[in-house]
XYZ file of C-alpha atoms in Angstrom:
433
model
C 38.473 5.267 -32.311
C 40.928 7.666 -33.770
C 40.260 11.502 -33.398
C 40.054 14.048 -35.954
C 41.252 17.654 -35.160
C 37.653 19.011 -35.415
C 36.162 16.434 -33.197
C 34.753 17.575 -29.890
C 36.814 16.319 -27.142
C 36.637 15.646 -23.509
C 39.256 15.919 -20.700
C 41.931 18.505 -20.059
C 43.786 17.857 -23.486
C 47.172 17.799 -21.562
C 48.759 15.403 -19.197
C 48.112 17.245 -15.851
C 50.491 14.897 -13.907
C 53.356 15.838 -16.147
C 52.667 19.440 -15.774
C 52.344 19.101 -11.968
C 55.763 17.318 -11.970
C 57.436 20.524 -13.029
C 57.351 21.405 -9.331
C 59.875 18.753 -8.664
C 62.551 20.140 -10.864
C 65.598 21.051 -8.921
C 66.746 24.631 -9.351
C 70.403 25.542 -10.161
C 72.758 27.811 -12.109
C 70.950 27.055 -15.378
C 68.011 29.449 -14.499
C 69.390 32.979 -14.821
C 66.330 34.342 -13.122
C 66.968 32.758 -9.783
C 69.554 33.551 -6.957
C 72.017 31.047 -5.522
C 69.728 30.699 -2.530
C 67.363 28.674 -4.733
C 70.007 26.182 -5.999
C 69.443 22.717 -4.753
C 65.750 23.298 -4.034
C 62.897 22.079 -5.956
C 60.490 24.654 -7.515
C 57.981 23.576 -4.793
C 60.370 24.012 -1.943
C 61.788 27.308 -3.237
C 58.277 28.796 -3.508
C 57.412 27.573 0.117
C 60.198 30.063 1.287
C 57.856 32.776 0.079
C 60.450 34.631 -2.009
C 60.191 38.329 -2.808
C 61.073 40.151 -6.044
C 63.698 42.080 -4.083
C 65.464 38.854 -3.500
C 65.964 38.242 -7.322
C 68.822 39.800 -9.294
C 68.777 41.725 -12.439
C 68.352 41.420 -15.410
C 64.993 39.758 -15.025
C 61.695 39.048 -16.732
C 58.480 38.368 -14.675
C 54.859 37.520 -15.137
C 51.981 39.259 -13.201
C 49.641 36.257 -11.988
C 46.474 38.462 -11.969
C 47.015 39.690 -15.527
C 47.753 36.444 -16.958
C 44.540 35.051 -15.390
C 42.530 37.927 -16.573
C 43.872 37.622 -20.117
C 43.204 33.897 -20.326
C 39.628 34.282 -19.051
C 39.000 37.353 -21.194
C 39.927 35.603 -24.412
C 38.071 32.403 -23.568
C 34.892 34.357 -22.868
C 35.158 36.437 -25.980
C 35.713 33.379 -28.224
C 32.829 31.543 -26.525
C 30.499 34.514 -27.001
C 31.680 34.767 -30.767
C 31.095 31.098 -31.312
C 34.509 30.144 -32.487
C 37.175 27.681 -31.294
C 40.437 28.966 -29.761
C 43.564 26.967 -30.462
C 46.117 29.415 -28.929
C 49.606 29.688 -30.545
C 51.852 27.913 -27.959
C 55.050 29.190 -29.671
C 54.565 32.512 -27.781
C 55.333 31.020 -24.396
C 56.477 27.457 -24.954
C 55.286 26.916 -21.354
C 53.188 23.802 -20.664
C 51.761 25.281 -17.508
C 50.369 28.194 -19.509
C 49.084 25.821 -22.034
C 47.238 24.011 -19.346
C 45.672 27.124 -18.111
C 44.472 27.899 -21.653
C 43.020 24.442 -22.249
C 41.398 24.456 -18.856
C 39.689 27.760 -19.892
C 38.118 26.085 -22.766
C 40.700 26.023 -25.609
C 40.213 23.458 -28.359
C 43.908 22.543 -28.613
C 47.374 24.166 -28.976
C 48.950 25.720 -32.096
C 52.590 25.206 -32.629
C 55.157 26.427 -35.371
C 57.580 23.605 -35.939
C 58.368 19.889 -35.121
C 60.530 20.608 -32.116
C 57.694 22.549 -30.632
C 55.288 19.680 -31.346
C 57.569 17.243 -29.689
C 57.604 19.435 -26.523
C 53.716 19.356 -26.460
C 53.567 15.649 -27.067
C 56.109 15.163 -24.057
C 53.489 16.862 -21.993
C 50.474 14.927 -23.514
C 48.878 17.578 -25.538
C 46.235 15.797 -27.437
C 45.113 18.311 -30.136
C 47.723 20.070 -32.082
C 47.580 22.501 -35.087
C 50.799 22.879 -36.785
C 50.738 26.295 -38.528
C 53.292 25.235 -40.983
C 54.172 22.605 -43.623
C 55.994 19.579 -42.408
C 58.266 18.202 -45.079
C 61.171 16.611 -43.036
C 60.931 12.919 -43.888
C 62.295 12.029 -40.452
C 59.886 14.205 -38.776
C 56.931 12.883 -40.776
C 58.077 9.373 -39.756
C 57.983 10.299 -36.112
C 54.455 11.875 -36.633
C 53.157 8.834 -38.286
C 54.386 6.715 -35.346
C 52.856 9.076 -32.873
C 49.472 8.897 -34.594
C 49.577 5.182 -34.631
C 50.557 4.810 -31.092
C 47.832 7.082 -29.835
C 44.453 7.029 -31.495
C 43.313 9.990 -29.337
C 46.114 12.240 -30.639
C 44.570 14.712 -33.281
C 46.890 16.606 -35.521
C 46.437 18.869 -38.490
C 49.138 20.843 -40.440
C 49.345 22.999 -43.682
C 50.112 22.377 -47.226
C 50.600 25.280 -49.769
C 51.696 23.593 -52.999
C 51.165 20.412 -55.069
C 54.920 19.712 -54.412
C 54.499 19.784 -50.725
C 51.691 17.391 -50.955
C 53.690 15.018 -53.103
C 56.651 15.155 -50.657
C 54.433 14.619 -47.630
C 52.797 11.700 -49.191
C 56.012 10.192 -50.306
C 57.576 10.425 -46.820
C 54.487 9.087 -45.109
C 54.231 6.038 -47.443
C 57.942 5.278 -46.814
C 57.236 5.519 -43.001
C 54.435 3.042 -43.373
C 51.821 5.557 -41.998
C 48.700 3.797 -40.812
C 46.553 6.979 -40.178
C 46.032 9.765 -42.659
C 47.484 13.189 -41.700
C 44.990 15.985 -41.769
C 46.076 18.935 -43.625
C 44.556 22.569 -44.277
C 45.230 24.174 -47.646
C 46.944 27.347 -46.767
C 45.978 30.664 -48.553
C 48.557 33.383 -48.582
C 48.615 36.842 -50.113
C 50.982 39.093 -52.033
C 53.943 40.031 -49.943
C 52.910 37.573 -47.294
C 54.728 34.588 -46.064
C 53.825 31.058 -47.081
C 50.423 30.076 -48.618
C 48.911 29.689 -52.143
C 48.909 32.994 -54.062
C 45.208 32.913 -54.987
C 42.002 30.674 -54.566
C 42.423 29.002 -57.815
C 45.823 27.802 -57.070
C 44.503 26.605 -53.575
C 41.818 24.590 -55.180
C 44.388 22.807 -57.282
C 46.445 22.091 -54.061
C 43.177 20.599 -52.676
C 42.778 18.327 -55.564
C 46.324 17.019 -55.045
C 45.569 16.424 -51.345
C 42.481 14.339 -52.350
C 44.732 12.057 -54.595
C 47.163 11.510 -51.920
C 46.216 8.273 -49.873
C 48.140 9.299 -46.817
C 46.530 12.772 -46.425
C 43.088 13.955 -45.483
C 41.622 17.332 -46.516
C 40.417 18.887 -43.333
C 39.863 22.523 -44.439
C 41.593 25.780 -45.080
C 43.751 28.235 -43.107
C 46.226 31.116 -43.183
C 47.499 34.049 -41.472
C 46.151 37.509 -42.029
C 48.706 39.179 -39.796
C 51.422 38.929 -42.379
C 49.608 41.102 -44.676
C 49.158 44.121 -42.424
C 50.859 45.611 -39.376
C 48.659 48.300 -38.011
C 44.998 49.336 -37.513
C 44.790 51.893 -40.248
C 41.896 51.838 -42.621
C 44.231 50.518 -45.418
C 45.577 47.770 -43.098
C 42.066 46.775 -41.917
C 40.765 46.660 -45.394
C 43.650 44.353 -46.620
C 42.857 41.924 -43.802
C 39.213 41.923 -44.602
C 39.959 41.251 -48.341
C 42.157 38.334 -47.421
C 39.562 36.870 -44.957
C 36.866 37.154 -47.723
C 39.135 35.185 -50.099
C 39.628 32.518 -47.386
C 35.852 32.336 -47.016
C 35.520 31.945 -50.747
C 38.052 29.076 -50.586
C 36.233 27.324 -47.875
C 33.005 27.591 -50.057
C 34.821 25.934 -52.905
C 36.204 23.008 -50.784
C 33.843 22.378 -47.976
C 32.129 19.572 -49.523
C 35.363 17.968 -50.531
C 36.592 17.600 -46.946
C 36.497 14.085 -45.863
C 37.099 13.892 -42.228
C 33.377 13.308 -41.249
C 33.697 16.506 -38.976
C 33.116 20.089 -39.749
C 35.624 21.622 -42.065
C 38.177 23.733 -40.387
C 38.761 27.531 -41.226
C 41.604 28.779 -39.418
C 42.943 32.332 -39.043
C 43.459 34.890 -36.402
C 46.586 36.051 -34.550
C 46.366 38.495 -31.629
C 45.904 41.689 -33.728
C 42.805 41.066 -35.877
C 40.771 38.326 -34.346
C 37.759 40.395 -34.235
C 37.849 40.805 -38.159
C 38.207 37.042 -38.463
C 34.954 36.624 -36.418
C 33.120 39.300 -38.437
C 34.110 37.733 -41.730
C 34.207 33.964 -40.938
C 32.125 33.215 -38.014
C 28.954 32.982 -39.924
C 30.250 30.367 -42.557
C 27.958 27.476 -42.811
C 29.345 24.038 -41.847
C 32.594 25.307 -40.654
C 34.710 25.071 -37.435
C 36.234 28.623 -37.194
C 39.595 28.297 -35.400
C 41.469 31.207 -33.897
C 45.076 30.786 -33.233
C 45.899 33.956 -31.220
C 48.831 33.477 -28.762
C 50.282 36.860 -27.600
C 47.165 37.736 -25.679
C 48.134 35.437 -22.688
C 50.769 37.985 -21.684
C 49.728 40.940 -23.968
C 52.364 43.683 -23.782
C 53.240 47.384 -23.395
C 53.968 48.002 -26.969
C 52.832 46.506 -30.315
C 49.827 44.489 -29.089
C 48.746 47.269 -26.617
C 48.236 49.454 -29.745
C 46.626 47.021 -32.156
C 44.714 44.565 -29.925
C 41.068 44.288 -30.938
C 40.033 44.671 -27.311
C 41.914 47.896 -27.216
C 40.071 48.997 -30.392
C 36.698 48.589 -28.881
C 35.808 44.927 -29.767
C 33.864 44.373 -26.663
C 34.961 43.207 -23.021
C 37.604 44.455 -20.943
C 40.983 44.971 -22.664
C 43.855 42.648 -22.024
C 46.453 43.619 -19.340
C 50.201 43.553 -19.804
C 51.546 40.578 -17.852
C 55.222 40.953 -18.714
C 57.728 43.188 -17.131
C 61.451 43.532 -17.326
C 63.493 44.619 -14.422
C 66.944 46.155 -14.903
C 69.594 47.934 -12.704
C 71.299 51.203 -13.366
C 75.003 50.346 -13.462
C 76.475 53.476 -14.987
C 75.724 57.125 -15.391
C 78.617 58.258 -17.760
C 76.778 61.380 -18.883
C 74.270 63.605 -17.105
C 71.290 62.458 -19.142
C 72.472 58.861 -20.021
C 72.190 55.759 -17.811
C 73.070 52.336 -18.662
C 71.020 49.437 -17.464
C 72.063 45.783 -17.160
C 69.410 44.385 -19.478
C 69.773 44.104 -23.166
C 68.897 42.076 -26.298
C 69.671 38.825 -24.487
C 66.968 39.583 -21.982
C 64.261 41.615 -23.368
C 62.447 41.701 -26.803
C 63.314 44.593 -29.214
C 62.075 43.561 -32.629
C 58.598 45.354 -32.228
C 59.604 48.329 -30.169
C 62.026 49.107 -27.401
C 61.248 48.576 -23.657
C 59.617 51.499 -21.910
C 60.595 52.628 -18.342
C 57.632 52.534 -16.172
C 58.714 53.026 -12.493
C 61.764 52.796 -10.126
C 61.253 49.909 -7.804
C 60.411 51.293 -4.359
C 60.458 54.789 -5.880
C 58.652 57.172 -8.326
C 56.791 56.278 -11.427
C 58.404 57.351 -14.891
C 55.221 57.503 -16.897
C 54.852 61.093 -18.216
C 58.410 61.810 -17.732
C 61.030 62.326 -20.550
C 62.704 58.987 -19.643
C 63.049 56.612 -22.498
C 65.045 53.590 -23.734
C 66.800 54.628 -26.959
C 68.875 51.549 -27.834
C 69.753 48.045 -26.610
C 73.122 46.259 -26.789
C 73.479 42.566 -26.130
C 73.672 43.165 -22.334
C 72.859 46.856 -21.879
C 70.000 49.263 -22.356
C 70.502 53.022 -23.026
C 68.218 55.020 -20.766
C 68.077 58.883 -21.519
C 66.592 61.871 -19.919
C 65.664 60.145 -16.504
C 67.455 62.989 -14.557
C 67.864 62.315 -10.837
C 65.097 59.591 -10.970
C 67.427 56.749 -11.924
C 70.713 56.876 -9.916
C 73.337 54.110 -10.037
C 72.001 51.126 -8.255
C 68.260 51.809 -8.795
C 66.171 49.071 -10.324
C 63.641 50.036 -12.942
C 60.527 48.208 -14.132
C 60.275 48.130 -17.843
C 57.312 47.491 -20.162
C 58.110 45.191 -23.066
C 56.648 44.865 -26.614
C 56.115 41.620 -28.359
C 55.790 38.579 -25.957
C 56.877 36.113 -28.719
C 60.388 37.241 -28.522
C 60.438 37.741 -24.722
C 59.698 34.106 -23.308
C 62.383 32.499 -25.455
C 65.092 34.439 -23.561
C 64.213 32.810 -20.226
C 63.972 29.180 -19.134
C 62.425 29.956 -15.802
C 60.077 33.076 -15.388
C 59.104 34.084 -11.847
C 55.415 34.885 -11.395
C 54.553 37.810 -9.128
C 51.400 38.269 -7.077
C 51.200 41.957 -8.090
C 53.787 43.661 -10.103
C 52.345 47.050 -8.910
C 52.907 46.322 -5.411
C 55.648 48.021 -3.570
C 57.090 44.607 -2.459
C 55.918 41.961 -5.049
C 56.116 38.428 -3.959
C 57.039 35.411 -6.028
C 54.107 32.979 -6.200
C 55.150 30.844 -9.147
C 57.827 29.866 -11.664
C 56.918 29.194 -15.249
C 59.194 26.715 -17.106
C 59.818 27.356 -20.863
C 61.015 24.911 -23.450
C 62.538 26.604 -26.547
């Protein structure tokens, strides 16, 4: 029997054997995080040598094992208590091992942003995928049609935001000889936002077009409130609430038209306003409310630290930052200027610059005047660290915005405790961007 996205499922939702096989990958020069001593060894054999952080070079990005575990469990428990489904955004990490941890904790599926990411997920046997985008590429739709035909247990849903996108999808799927209907959510946007119908009435007309398209099935409504606000000010929160109420109105207009035989889907929620999504949408009748938060798995020491609902008092312990950059002082050309060997190719910078936290094996930098003021491609400008950061010192850096951190690393070491004087490497997370 073919699955719909809203159907309840059993099993892990990912091919555990394929994830486990990542331990057999042979390490070499392709993985900039790892020293030559690791080359020629499998991931499993390298970890068996009990490597230490001190044996890795710089620049470097690491994950803290305990923080990742805490974040995954905390979000799963929060969603279970709120009575909503979690379909975390896999684009944040593009790491099948982390997707597996999220699914094992109770996630309903995995969200992705484009077709190449969907193909990675399918390569690892992910069985329930939400594409938070509109898929119009005819070749891609042909591939999707073949995947759905070959695997009746594969459940997939994507977005549409215009009658023209409905027409193009239907045309391409017919040409591909699609045997299963593709489930779609009508996307509601907002003024100044990204994609999405600009109003409920327009969205209702798009839904009517979906109902006329034989290759498509209306599964519900969705959108992204995070494109409409960027802070937790009263104005920002009011904008988000207004959008979510419009999404609830759209659900009310369309819920009886959804034809999947399962609960209509109402999907919203990144990692900044998921508490408001629950407050505004969780009580909707006959709806599967789906959160798509992704950044929570690593959290950060910047944007999400300042805006996360669990940092704003939404209940439960706050998330913990699991990502850290490590960079070495390579130059002190001026008394209050040090240059580090990590830059834009290594660390995120689009939602705030890295923050210096401590000198490895030495003093903490919190509360001092030390700060990163700029990044070049391969260097960071550290100012006002005084004598705390001599040439050769290695600094731990907090980073902001995990969505643009993981993509810079194909293999990320996992530490037992990033706060330890001598952290040990207990795992390696493989990414596929």
